DNA sequence: CAAAAGATTTAGTCATACCTGAATTCTATT
DNA sequence: AATAGAATTCAGGTATGACTAAATCTTTTG
């Protein structure tokens, strides 16, 4: 079946980042990939050629135009992403890691766990649909739930939302949010909005919380479901 | 401190197998290593040179004579072995693997887990001293318990022993032993011995067990503590 | 003890899998 | 059509480690 893991860790990383860029609607440019992968653009071009020429092809690549994942490429990407997010979930739920500590560890382990371990891990954790950051975990067949979230930055005074996801691997940001009580599952109300700077004043819906202000740098990375 | 994991997976594997050969009192020959590592003898010689010249040196190597681990080499070997055995224990205790399924998985994971993960895993498992095969797990400081076991093959009729360890990665052998009820912790009595072929007739000390015969191929790989 | 057998090492290559800087070419913008 | 910026090509480099074949050493044996 899924003859997935003939791929090197490096190839898996390229595919993963291509997928993540596509998912966020960002342009999959050579430079964007180079930045994320911490290599030079020339290296990216080289790898894109190889991914496009591999058998089966993992991407469709038109020079200077852009990159799309083929079915095989998408599958391989989702495989790694499933591994990554399951591992993160495991580290938090079973081993007592905090959500800012799990990323690097998952980045190394994601390439070496077997499909059997993946399956057992998923079942041990109760087949979770989301990881500790609220990132959706592709299911066994690599399907993802529909995404109905919006950036917190798009809410306006009076609107209520429930935090679903924090899209960042920055340890400091994660620790800051943790400390402010802003984690997936928490509801909040927007009580004020400053135009020009985009600051939001928010009030988490917990007994002992008081309102505070967050800037765009934060509110663009926190994703919420709007509550009626 | 232990600046351990600058080493490649390949180096870790060489060191691990050198340690395991030394531990079993087997000669650490070029060919023995070549067999275990599934490479040609010339490749082993090449790597031995590198291990001996590395900074710090990981082995002491005299051409045509043999190999000893330096302190640094021994430490690195024990690190990997600790990882391997902790992972095996985890796979069996937390994930429901059987003891014949864990080896390959552990062989891949042992090279990529962090010291933090190692520590948390150990603590989750209650700092186990032995893995599912009865192999001792080096503790945090890489110390091993003294080994007081003998091969089952060395017992004679009338002697009682408790199985402590099965030194084999052969799936079939492990499954066979499992099915015969021979696993670490189980006590048995030797009821007969055939000279020349070395066959032993043994009786496990469990209510519904009956005596059966095992050959040297098996009894040399099962290690027991002799009971009074 | 000398020769043969067996084990090990040397020497020289090969392979894989990337990554890189510099020069070039393409695309988009004005 | 000029230009800036992005992307690509090119030629080369690095890092690891494996391999074959021939040479050399060690051990065994007649
Ligand atoms: Mn998988
Ligand atoms: Mn995550
Ligand atoms: Mn360790
Ligand atoms: Mn074991």
Short mmCIF file of C-alpha atoms (C1' of nucleotides) and ligand atoms in Angstrom, two decimals:
data_model
loop_
_atom_site.label_atom_id
_atom_site.label_comp_id
_atom_site.label_asym_id
_atom_site.label_seq_id
_atom_site.Cartn_x
_atom_site.Cartn_y
_atom_site.Cartn_z
CA UNK A 1 0.00 0.00 0.00
CA UNK A 2 1.36 3.36 0.99
CA UNK A 3 4.97 2.64 0.07
CA UNK A 4 5.67 5.91 1.80
CA UNK A 5 8.94 5.80 3.60
CA UNK A 6 11.48 5.33 0.97
CA UNK A 7 12.04 9.05 1.32
CA UNK A 8 15.00 10.67 3.05
CA UNK A 9 14.47 12.94 6.02
CA UNK A 10 15.46 15.84 3.83
CA UNK A 11 12.89 15.06 1.17
CA UNK A 12 10.26 14.62 3.85
CA UNK A 13 11.12 18.02 5.22
CA UNK A 14 10.86 19.70 1.84
CA UNK A 15 7.48 18.11 1.21
CA UNK A 16 6.25 18.99 4.68
CA UNK A 17 7.13 22.64 4.29
CA UNK A 18 5.68 22.82 0.82
CA UNK A 19 2.46 21.43 2.20
CA UNK A 20 2.41 23.80 5.15
CA UNK A 21 2.94 26.81 2.91
CA UNK A 22 0.18 25.69 0.56
CA UNK A 23 -2.12 25.02 3.51
CA UNK A 24 -1.68 28.53 4.83
CA UNK A 25 -2.28 29.97 1.41
CA UNK A 26 1.22 31.36 1.31
CA UNK A 27 3.18 31.32 -1.92
CA UNK A 28 5.51 28.36 -2.20
CA UNK A 29 8.48 30.33 -3.40
CA UNK A 30 12.05 29.22 -3.60
CA UNK A 31 13.04 31.80 -1.03
CA UNK A 32 10.26 30.95 1.39
CA UNK A 33 11.34 27.33 1.33
CA UNK A 34 14.99 28.29 1.63
CA UNK A 35 14.21 30.29 4.74
CA UNK A 36 12.18 27.59 6.42
CA UNK A 37 14.66 24.87 5.57
CA UNK A 38 17.67 26.99 6.37
CA UNK A 39 19.39 26.37 3.08
CA UNK A 40 20.26 28.62 0.12
CA UNK A 41 17.82 29.16 -2.71
CA UNK A 42 20.10 27.30 -5.10
CA UNK A 43 19.71 24.22 -2.96
CA UNK A 44 15.95 24.52 -3.05
CA UNK A 45 15.87 24.73 -6.82
CA UNK A 46 18.05 21.65 -6.94
CA UNK A 47 15.77 19.70 -4.66
CA UNK A 48 12.62 20.84 -6.46
CA UNK A 49 14.02 19.44 -9.69
CA UNK A 50 14.66 16.15 -7.99
CA UNK A 51 11.23 16.01 -6.39
CA UNK A 52 9.62 16.69 -9.74
CA UNK A 53 11.69 14.05 -11.52
CA UNK A 54 11.40 11.39 -8.87
CA UNK A 55 9.40 8.27 -9.52
CA UNK A 56 6.59 8.79 -8.78
CA UNK A 57 6.86 12.58 -9.11
CA UNK A 58 6.24 14.25 -5.77
CA UNK A 59 5.63 17.74 -7.06
CA UNK A 60 4.68 19.47 -10.25
CA UNK A 61 7.26 22.11 -10.79
CA UNK A 62 7.31 24.81 -13.41
CA UNK A 63 10.41 26.88 -13.36
CA UNK A 64 9.82 30.39 -12.08
CA UNK A 65 6.14 29.60 -11.68
CA UNK A 66 5.65 27.52 -8.63
CA UNK A 67 5.11 24.20 -7.07
CA UNK A 68 2.15 21.92 -6.54
CA UNK A 69 2.16 18.66 -4.70
CA UNK A 70 1.17 15.56 -6.61
CA UNK A 71 -1.04 13.02 -4.89
CA UNK A 72 2.04 11.06 -3.91
CA UNK A 73 3.75 14.17 -2.65
CA UNK A 74 0.75 15.23 -0.66
CA UNK A 75 0.47 11.80 0.87
CA UNK A 76 4.10 11.81 1.85
CA UNK A 77 3.74 15.28 3.34
CA UNK A 78 0.67 14.33 5.32
CA UNK A 79 2.41 11.23 6.58
CA UNK A 80 5.19 13.27 8.10
CA UNK A 81 2.75 15.81 9.46
CA UNK A 82 0.69 13.07 11.05
CA UNK A 83 3.81 11.67 12.64
CA UNK A 84 4.90 15.07 13.85
CA UNK A 85 1.63 15.97 15.45
CA UNK A 86 1.03 12.58 17.01
CA UNK A 87 4.47 12.71 18.53
CA UNK A 88 3.88 16.20 19.88
CA UNK A 89 0.64 15.06 21.39
CA UNK A 90 2.32 12.08 22.95
CA UNK A 91 5.11 14.18 24.42
CA UNK A 92 2.60 16.48 26.07
CA UNK A 93 0.00 13.97 27.14
CA UNK A 94 2.13 11.04 28.21
CA UNK A 95 5.48 12.54 29.04
CA UNK A 96 4.61 15.86 30.60
CA UNK A 97 6.33 18.08 28.06
CA UNK A 98 4.99 21.60 27.75
CA UNK A 99 3.77 22.76 24.36
CA UNK A 100 6.81 24.91 23.74
CA UNK A 101 9.22 22.02 24.16
CA UNK A 102 7.88 19.50 21.72
CA UNK A 103 8.71 20.82 18.29
CA UNK A 104 12.38 19.92 17.87
CA UNK A 105 11.93 16.49 19.34
CA UNK A 106 9.03 15.79 16.97
CA UNK A 107 11.08 17.08 14.04
CA UNK A 108 13.64 14.38 14.62
CA UNK A 109 11.32 11.53 15.52
CA UNK A 110 8.84 12.12 12.71
CA UNK A 111 11.22 10.59 10.17
CA UNK A 112 11.96 7.37 11.96
CA UNK A 113 8.77 5.96 13.44
CA UNK A 114 7.17 3.03 11.67
CA UNK A 115 3.60 2.89 10.52
CA UNK A 116 3.03 0.36 13.27
CA UNK A 117 4.31 2.70 15.93
CA UNK A 118 2.26 5.51 14.44
CA UNK A 119 -0.87 3.40 14.70
CA UNK A 120 -0.21 2.28 18.25
CA UNK A 121 0.62 5.78 19.35
CA UNK A 122 -2.58 7.10 17.84
CA UNK A 123 -4.60 4.44 19.56
CA UNK A 124 -2.85 4.98 22.90
CA UNK A 125 -3.74 8.66 22.68
CA UNK A 126 -7.31 7.96 21.66
CA UNK A 127 -6.90 8.93 18.02
CA UNK A 128 -6.61 12.61 18.73
CA UNK A 129 -7.80 15.02 16.05
CA UNK A 130 -5.65 17.93 17.20
CA UNK A 131 -2.16 18.31 18.60
CA UNK A 132 -1.19 20.47 21.57
CA UNK A 133 -1.10 23.60 19.42
CA UNK A 134 -4.46 22.86 17.93
CA UNK A 135 -2.95 21.76 14.64
CA UNK A 136 -5.19 19.13 13.08
CA UNK A 137 -3.77 15.62 12.91
CA UNK A 138 -4.45 13.83 9.63
CA UNK A 139 -6.32 10.61 10.37
CA UNK A 140 -5.22 7.13 9.37
CA UNK A 141 -6.30 7.78 5.80
CA UNK A 142 -4.60 11.16 5.93
CA UNK A 143 -7.84 13.12 5.88
CA UNK A 144 -8.06 16.40 7.71
CA UNK A 145 -11.10 17.99 9.29
CA UNK A 146 -12.38 21.15 7.58
CA UNK A 147 -10.87 24.30 9.00
CA UNK A 148 -13.43 26.81 10.22
CA UNK A 149 -11.10 29.05 12.15
CA UNK A 150 -10.20 32.69 11.69
CA UNK A 151 -7.27 34.65 12.99
CA UNK A 152 -8.12 36.29 16.27
CA UNK A 153 -6.97 39.51 14.62
CA UNK A 154 -10.08 39.51 12.50
CA UNK A 155 -12.51 39.75 15.45
CA UNK A 156 -13.97 43.06 16.55
CA UNK A 157 -15.35 44.36 19.87
CA UNK A 158 -18.34 42.38 21.03
CA UNK A 159 -17.36 39.23 19.19
CA UNK A 160 -16.67 36.06 21.08
CA UNK A 161 -14.33 33.32 20.00
CA UNK A 162 -12.90 30.03 21.19
CA UNK A 163 -9.20 29.51 20.65
CA UNK A 164 -8.57 26.55 18.37
CA UNK A 165 -5.01 26.83 17.23
CA UNK A 166 -1.76 28.65 17.68
CA UNK A 167 0.36 28.68 14.56
CA UNK A 168 3.82 29.23 15.86
CA UNK A 169 6.82 27.25 16.91
CA UNK A 170 8.37 30.16 18.73
CA UNK A 171 9.02 28.98 22.25
CA UNK A 172 8.73 32.49 23.69
CA UNK A 173 5.36 33.18 22.09
CA UNK A 174 4.02 29.85 23.26
CA UNK A 175 5.20 30.47 26.78
CA UNK A 176 3.71 33.94 26.74
CA UNK A 177 0.34 32.65 25.62
CA UNK A 178 0.43 29.87 28.16
CA UNK A 179 1.08 32.33 30.89
CA UNK A 180 -1.78 34.54 29.69
CA UNK A 181 -4.07 31.52 29.75
CA UNK A 182 -4.51 31.58 25.98
CA UNK A 183 -4.51 27.99 24.81
CA UNK A 184 -6.77 25.92 22.61
CA UNK A 185 -10.21 25.46 24.16
CA UNK A 186 -10.26 28.78 25.95
CA UNK A 187 -13.04 31.24 25.05
CA UNK A 188 -12.67 34.97 25.02
CA UNK A 189 -14.44 38.22 24.17
CA UNK A 190 -12.95 41.10 22.26
CA UNK A 191 -13.66 44.25 24.21
CA UNK A 192 -11.71 46.81 22.26
CA UNK A 193 -9.92 47.38 18.98
CA UNK A 194 -7.46 50.10 18.06
CA UNK A 195 -7.41 50.87 14.39
CA UNK A 196 -4.01 51.72 12.85
CA UNK A 197 -2.04 49.55 15.21
CA UNK A 198 -4.48 46.67 15.23
CA UNK A 199 -4.26 46.07 18.96
CA UNK A 200 -7.07 44.07 20.47
CA UNK A 201 -8.19 44.15 24.05
CA UNK A 202 -9.47 40.75 24.99
CA UNK A 203 -11.04 39.14 28.01
CA UNK A 204 -10.63 35.41 28.47
CA UNK A 205 -13.82 33.78 29.78
CA UNK A 206 -12.37 32.49 33.00
CA UNK A 207 -13.37 33.51 36.52
CA UNK A 208 -10.19 35.32 37.51
CA UNK A 209 -9.18 36.85 34.20
CA UNK A 210 -9.00 40.54 33.46
CA UNK A 211 -8.80 42.21 30.06
CA UNK A 212 -5.46 42.85 28.38
CA UNK A 213 -4.11 44.04 25.09
CA UNK A 214 -2.43 41.95 22.42
CA UNK A 215 -0.80 43.15 19.24
CA UNK A 216 -1.05 41.90 15.70
CA UNK A 217 2.11 39.85 16.04
CA UNK A 218 0.16 37.69 18.43
CA UNK A 219 -3.41 37.95 17.20
CA UNK A 220 -2.45 36.89 13.69
CA UNK A 221 -1.07 33.63 15.01
CA UNK A 222 -3.95 32.69 17.26
CA UNK A 223 -6.86 31.11 15.42
CA UNK A 224 -10.38 31.05 16.80
CA UNK A 225 -13.82 29.79 16.03
CA UNK A 226 -16.31 32.63 16.24
CA UNK A 227 -19.03 32.00 18.79
CA UNK A 228 -22.57 33.24 18.23
CA UNK B 1 29.27 17.05 30.66
CA UNK B 2 28.32 14.15 28.48
CA UNK B 3 28.76 15.88 25.11
CA UNK B 4 27.56 12.55 23.77
CA UNK B 5 25.51 13.01 20.69
CA UNK B 6 27.77 14.51 18.20
CA UNK B 7 28.11 11.01 16.81
CA UNK B 8 26.49 9.73 13.64
CA UNK B 9 24.09 6.83 13.76
CA UNK B 10 26.73 4.73 12.05
CA UNK B 11 29.38 5.50 14.66
CA UNK B 12 26.88 4.80 17.41
CA UNK B 13 26.14 1.44 15.86
CA UNK B 14 29.80 0.48 15.63
CA UNK B 15 30.36 1.45 19.25
CA UNK B 16 27.26 -0.37 20.38
CA UNK B 17 28.29 -3.59 18.70
CA UNK B 18 31.84 -3.35 19.95
CA UNK B 19 30.45 -2.97 23.45
CA UNK B 20 28.06 -5.86 23.08
CA UNK B 21 30.79 -8.16 21.82
CA UNK B 22 33.09 -7.17 24.66
CA UNK B 23 30.27 -7.62 27.16
CA UNK B 24 29.62 -11.16 26.00
CA UNK B 25 33.30 -11.96 26.15
CA UNK B 26 33.37 -12.54 22.42
CA UNK B 27 36.36 -11.43 20.41
CA UNK B 28 35.86 -8.07 18.78
CA UNK B 29 37.16 -9.09 15.42
CA UNK B 30 36.86 -7.25 12.17
CA UNK B 31 34.75 -10.03 10.74
CA UNK B 32 32.45 -10.28 13.75
CA UNK B 33 31.72 -6.59 13.46
CA UNK B 34 31.33 -6.83 9.71
CA UNK B 35 28.74 -9.55 10.14
CA UNK B 36 26.75 -7.72 12.77
CA UNK B 37 26.84 -4.45 10.90
CA UNK B 38 26.25 -6.05 7.54
CA UNK B 39 29.21 -4.42 5.88
CA UNK B 40 32.46 -5.81 4.44
CA UNK B 41 35.49 -6.26 6.64
CA UNK B 42 37.37 -3.55 4.78
CA UNK B 43 34.71 -1.07 5.78
CA UNK B 44 35.09 -2.07 9.40
CA UNK B 45 38.82 -1.51 9.32
CA UNK B 46 38.17 1.90 7.84
CA UNK B 47 35.76 2.84 10.58
CA UNK B 48 38.00 1.45 13.33
CA UNK B 49 40.75 3.75 12.15
CA UNK B 50 38.40 6.70 12.32
CA UNK B 51 37.09 5.79 15.76
CA UNK B 52 40.64 5.48 17.03
CA UNK B 53 41.71 8.81 15.53
CA UNK B 54 38.62 10.75 16.51
CA UNK B 55 38.81 13.46 19.12
CA UNK B 56 38.41 12.21 21.77
CA UNK B 57 39.44 8.73 20.66
CA UNK B 58 36.56 6.32 21.03
CA UNK B 59 38.54 3.11 20.80
CA UNK B 60 42.07 1.90 21.20
CA UNK B 61 42.91 0.01 18.09
CA UNK B 62 45.96 -2.06 17.34
CA UNK B 63 46.06 -3.41 13.86
CA UNK B 64 45.54 -7.13 13.70
CA UNK B 65 45.27 -7.23 17.46
CA UNK B 66 41.95 -5.95 18.53
CA UNK B 67 39.85 -3.18 19.88
CA UNK B 68 39.14 -1.72 23.28
CA UNK B 69 36.71 1.04 24.07
CA UNK B 70 38.05 4.18 25.66
CA UNK B 71 36.04 5.78 28.44
CA UNK B 72 34.44 8.12 25.89
CA UNK B 73 33.68 5.22 23.59
CA UNK B 74 32.20 3.17 26.37
CA UNK B 75 30.06 6.09 27.46
CA UNK B 76 28.78 6.63 23.95
CA UNK B 77 28.03 2.93 23.59
CA UNK B 78 26.16 2.78 26.87
CA UNK B 79 24.17 5.85 25.91
CA UNK B 80 22.86 4.15 22.80
CA UNK B 81 22.25 0.93 24.66
CA UNK B 82 20.31 2.77 27.34
CA UNK B 83 18.22 4.42 24.66
CA UNK B 84 17.64 1.14 22.88
CA UNK B 85 16.53 -0.74 25.93
CA UNK B 86 14.37 2.03 27.32
CA UNK B 87 12.63 2.29 23.99
CA UNK B 88 12.07 -1.45 23.84
CA UNK B 89 10.63 -1.37 27.32
CA UNK B 90 8.35 1.49 26.39
CA UNK B 91 7.14 -0.25 23.25
CA UNK B 92 6.20 -3.33 25.25
CA UNK B 93 4.86 -1.71 28.39
CA UNK B 94 3.04 1.29 26.99
CA UNK B 95 2.26 0.37 23.43
CA UNK B 96 1.49 -3.31 23.59
CA UNK B 97 4.28 -4.51 21.33
CA UNK B 98 5.40 -8.09 21.83
CA UNK B 99 9.04 -8.71 22.63
CA UNK B 100 9.83 -9.98 19.17
CA UNK B 101 8.64 -6.80 17.49
CA UNK B 102 10.63 -4.16 19.28
CA UNK B 103 14.16 -4.50 18.06
CA UNK B 104 14.10 -2.80 14.67
CA UNK B 105 12.00 0.06 15.91
CA UNK B 106 14.40 0.62 18.81
CA UNK B 107 17.35 0.47 16.43
CA UNK B 108 16.04 3.45 14.55
CA UNK B 109 14.78 5.49 17.46
CA UNK B 110 17.84 5.03 19.67
CA UNK B 111 19.80 7.53 17.58
CA UNK B 112 17.33 10.37 17.64
CA UNK B 113 15.87 10.73 21.11
CA UNK B 114 17.10 13.58 23.25
CA UNK B 115 18.49 13.22 26.73
CA UNK B 116 15.34 14.92 27.94
CA UNK B 117 13.13 12.37 26.26
CA UNK B 118 15.32 9.59 27.59
CA UNK B 119 14.90 10.90 31.12
CA UNK B 120 11.15 11.32 30.86
CA UNK B 121 10.71 7.93 29.30
CA UNK B 122 12.73 6.33 32.07
CA UNK B 123 10.67 8.06 34.68
CA UNK B 124 7.38 7.19 32.98
CA UNK B 125 8.44 3.55 33.03
CA UNK B 126 9.57 3.69 36.64
CA UNK B 127 13.29 3.65 35.88
CA UNK B 128 13.32 0.02 34.81
CA UNK B 129 16.52 -1.94 35.34
CA UNK B 130 15.83 -4.52 32.65
CA UNK B 131 14.26 -4.46 29.21
CA UNK B 132 11.70 -6.96 27.89
CA UNK B 133 14.43 -9.46 27.01
CA UNK B 134 16.00 -9.15 30.42
CA UNK B 135 18.87 -7.06 29.07
CA UNK B 136 20.05 -4.68 31.76
CA UNK B 137 19.38 -0.99 31.18
CA UNK B 138 22.27 1.28 32.11
CA UNK B 139 21.07 3.79 34.68
CA UNK B 140 21.24 7.57 34.34
CA UNK B 141 24.93 7.49 35.10
CA UNK B 142 25.37 4.58 32.72
CA UNK B 143 26.07 2.04 35.42
CA UNK B 144 24.96 -1.53 34.97
CA UNK B 145 23.97 -4.05 37.65
CA UNK B 146 26.39 -6.95 38.11
CA UNK B 147 25.52 -9.92 35.99
CA UNK B 148 25.06 -13.13 37.95
CA UNK B 149 23.46 -15.20 35.24
CA UNK B 150 24.58 -18.37 33.52
CA UNK B 151 23.48 -19.88 30.26
CA UNK B 152 20.70 -22.35 30.82
CA UNK B 153 22.88 -24.80 28.89
CA UNK B 154 25.21 -25.01 31.85
CA UNK B 155 22.59 -26.40 34.24
CA UNK B 156 22.34 -30.12 34.94
CA UNK B 157 19.49 -32.37 36.05
CA UNK B 158 18.17 -31.41 39.45
CA UNK B 159 19.23 -27.80 39.19
CA UNK B 160 16.67 -25.04 39.31
CA UNK B 161 16.96 -21.69 37.63
CA UNK B 162 15.00 -18.52 37.05
CA UNK B 163 15.12 -17.09 33.58
CA UNK B 164 16.67 -13.64 33.57
CA UNK B 165 17.56 -12.88 30.01
CA UNK B 166 17.21 -14.04 26.46
CA UNK B 167 20.07 -12.94 24.28
CA UNK B 168 18.64 -13.02 20.83
CA UNK B 169 16.98 -10.73 18.38
CA UNK B 170 15.67 -13.56 16.28
CA UNK B 171 11.93 -13.06 16.03
CA UNK B 172 11.27 -16.78 15.57
CA UNK B 173 13.27 -17.79 18.63
CA UNK B 174 11.54 -15.17 20.73
CA UNK B 175 8.13 -16.27 19.56
CA UNK B 176 9.02 -19.88 20.21
CA UNK B 177 10.13 -19.13 23.76
CA UNK B 178 7.07 -17.01 24.39
CA UNK B 179 4.86 -19.82 23.29
CA UNK B 180 6.73 -22.29 25.51
CA UNK B 181 6.26 -19.93 28.45
CA UNK B 182 9.97 -19.24 28.72
CA UNK B 183 10.38 -15.57 29.51
CA UNK B 184 12.27 -13.58 32.12
CA UNK B 185 10.94 -14.23 35.59
CA UNK B 186 9.89 -17.80 34.94
CA UNK B 187 11.50 -20.54 37.05
CA UNK B 188 12.29 -24.02 35.81
CA UNK B 189 13.92 -27.28 36.75
CA UNK B 190 16.26 -29.27 34.59
CA UNK B 191 15.08 -32.86 34.60
CA UNK B 192 17.35 -34.44 32.04
CA UNK B 193 20.52 -33.88 30.09
CA UNK B 194 21.78 -35.71 27.00
CA UNK B 195 25.50 -35.62 26.65
CA UNK B 196 26.91 -35.39 23.13
CA UNK B 197 24.00 -33.39 21.77
CA UNK B 198 23.57 -31.20 24.84
CA UNK B 199 19.81 -31.40 24.87
CA UNK B 200 18.15 -30.44 28.12
CA UNK B 201 14.77 -31.57 29.32
CA UNK B 202 13.25 -28.81 31.37
CA UNK B 203 10.11 -28.30 33.37
CA UNK B 204 8.85 -24.74 33.83
CA UNK B 205 7.49 -24.19 37.34
CA UNK B 206 3.96 -23.33 36.35
CA UNK B 207 0.80 -25.28 37.17
CA UNK B 208 -0.02 -26.53 33.70
CA UNK B 209 3.45 -27.05 32.28
CA UNK B 210 4.91 -30.37 31.22
CA UNK B 211 8.55 -31.16 30.54
CA UNK B 212 10.04 -30.68 27.10
CA UNK B 213 13.39 -30.80 25.40
CA UNK B 214 15.42 -27.87 24.18
CA UNK B 215 18.64 -27.96 22.20
CA UNK B 216 21.85 -26.06 22.62
CA UNK B 217 20.81 -23.48 20.04
CA UNK B 218 18.20 -22.39 22.52
CA UNK B 219 19.75 -23.14 25.90
CA UNK B 220 22.86 -21.13 25.09
CA UNK B 221 20.79 -18.04 24.54
CA UNK B 222 18.65 -18.26 27.64
CA UNK B 223 20.35 -16.98 30.77
CA UNK B 224 19.29 -17.98 34.24
CA UNK B 225 20.07 -17.37 37.84
CA UNK B 226 20.65 -20.64 39.60
CA UNK B 227 18.26 -21.19 42.47
CA UNK B 228 19.34 -23.01 45.60
"C1'" DC C 1 59.58 -24.73 10.32
"C1'" DA C 2 57.67 -23.64 6.01
"C1'" DA C 3 53.71 -23.31 3.48
"C1'" DA C 4 48.96 -22.72 3.23
"C1'" DA C 5 44.87 -20.83 4.97
"C1'" DG C 6 42.50 -17.36 6.98
"C1'" DA C 7 41.97 -12.78 8.69
"C1'" DT C 8 42.97 -8.09 8.26
"C1'" DT C 9 44.55 -4.03 6.18
"C1'" DT C 10 45.70 -0.91 2.35
"C1'" DA C 11 44.90 1.61 -1.70
"C1'" DG C 12 42.15 3.40 -4.71
"C1'" DT C 13 37.28 4.13 -6.02
"C1'" DC C 14 32.59 4.84 -5.95
"C1'" DA C 15 28.13 6.39 -4.43
"C1'" DT C 16 24.72 8.97 -2.43
"C1'" DA C 17 22.76 12.87 -1.08
"C1'" DC C 18 22.99 17.15 -0.36
"C1'" DC C 19 24.71 21.93 -0.20
"C1'" DT C 20 27.15 26.15 -2.14
"C1'" DG C 21 28.76 30.61 -4.62
"C1'" DA C 22 28.83 32.90 -8.84
"C1'" DA C 23 27.07 33.77 -13.08
"C1'" DT C 24 23.06 33.75 -15.78
"C1'" DT C 25 18.35 34.03 -16.96
"C1'" DC C 26 13.73 34.94 -16.18
"C1'" DT C 27 9.60 37.79 -14.49
"C1'" DA C 28 7.34 41.59 -13.04
"C1'" DT C 29 7.29 46.49 -12.59
"C1'" DT C 30 7.69 50.85 -14.03
"C1'" DA D 1 12.75 48.66 -22.70
"C1'" DA D 2 15.18 49.17 -18.60
"C1'" DT D 3 15.68 47.35 -14.17
"C1'" DA D 4 15.21 45.11 -9.77
"C1'" DG D 5 14.46 41.04 -7.65
"C1'" DA D 6 13.73 36.20 -7.82
"C1'" DA D 7 14.95 31.93 -9.53
"C1'" DT D 8 17.92 28.90 -11.97
"C1'" DT D 9 22.06 26.84 -13.85
"C1'" DC D 10 26.63 25.52 -13.50
"C1'" DA D 11 30.55 23.62 -11.74
"C1'" DG D 12 32.23 22.19 -7.78
"C1'" DG D 13 32.47 20.78 -2.91
"C1'" DT D 14 31.56 18.19 1.35
"C1'" DA D 15 30.43 14.58 4.35
"C1'" DT D 16 29.94 9.73 5.12
"C1'" DG D 17 30.75 5.53 4.42
"C1'" DA D 18 30.65 1.77 1.56
"C1'" DC D 19 33.20 -1.49 -1.92
"C1'" DT D 20 36.81 -4.38 -4.65
"C1'" DA D 21 41.18 -6.17 -5.25
"C1'" DA D 22 45.62 -6.69 -3.90
"C1'" DA D 23 48.88 -6.84 -0.27
"C1'" DT D 24 50.18 -8.16 4.26
"C1'" DC D 25 49.92 -10.15 8.60
"C1'" DT D 26 48.73 -14.09 11.81
"C1'" DT D 27 47.53 -18.69 12.73
"C1'" DT D 28 47.26 -23.32 11.63
"C1'" DT D 29 48.90 -27.37 9.82
"C1'" DG D 30 51.58 -30.89 7.57
MN1 LIG E 1 2.91 7.14 8.84
MN1 LIG E 2 2.13 21.32 16.49
MN1 LIG E 3 21.07 9.35 26.38
MN1 LIG E 4 16.56 -5.97 24.27
#
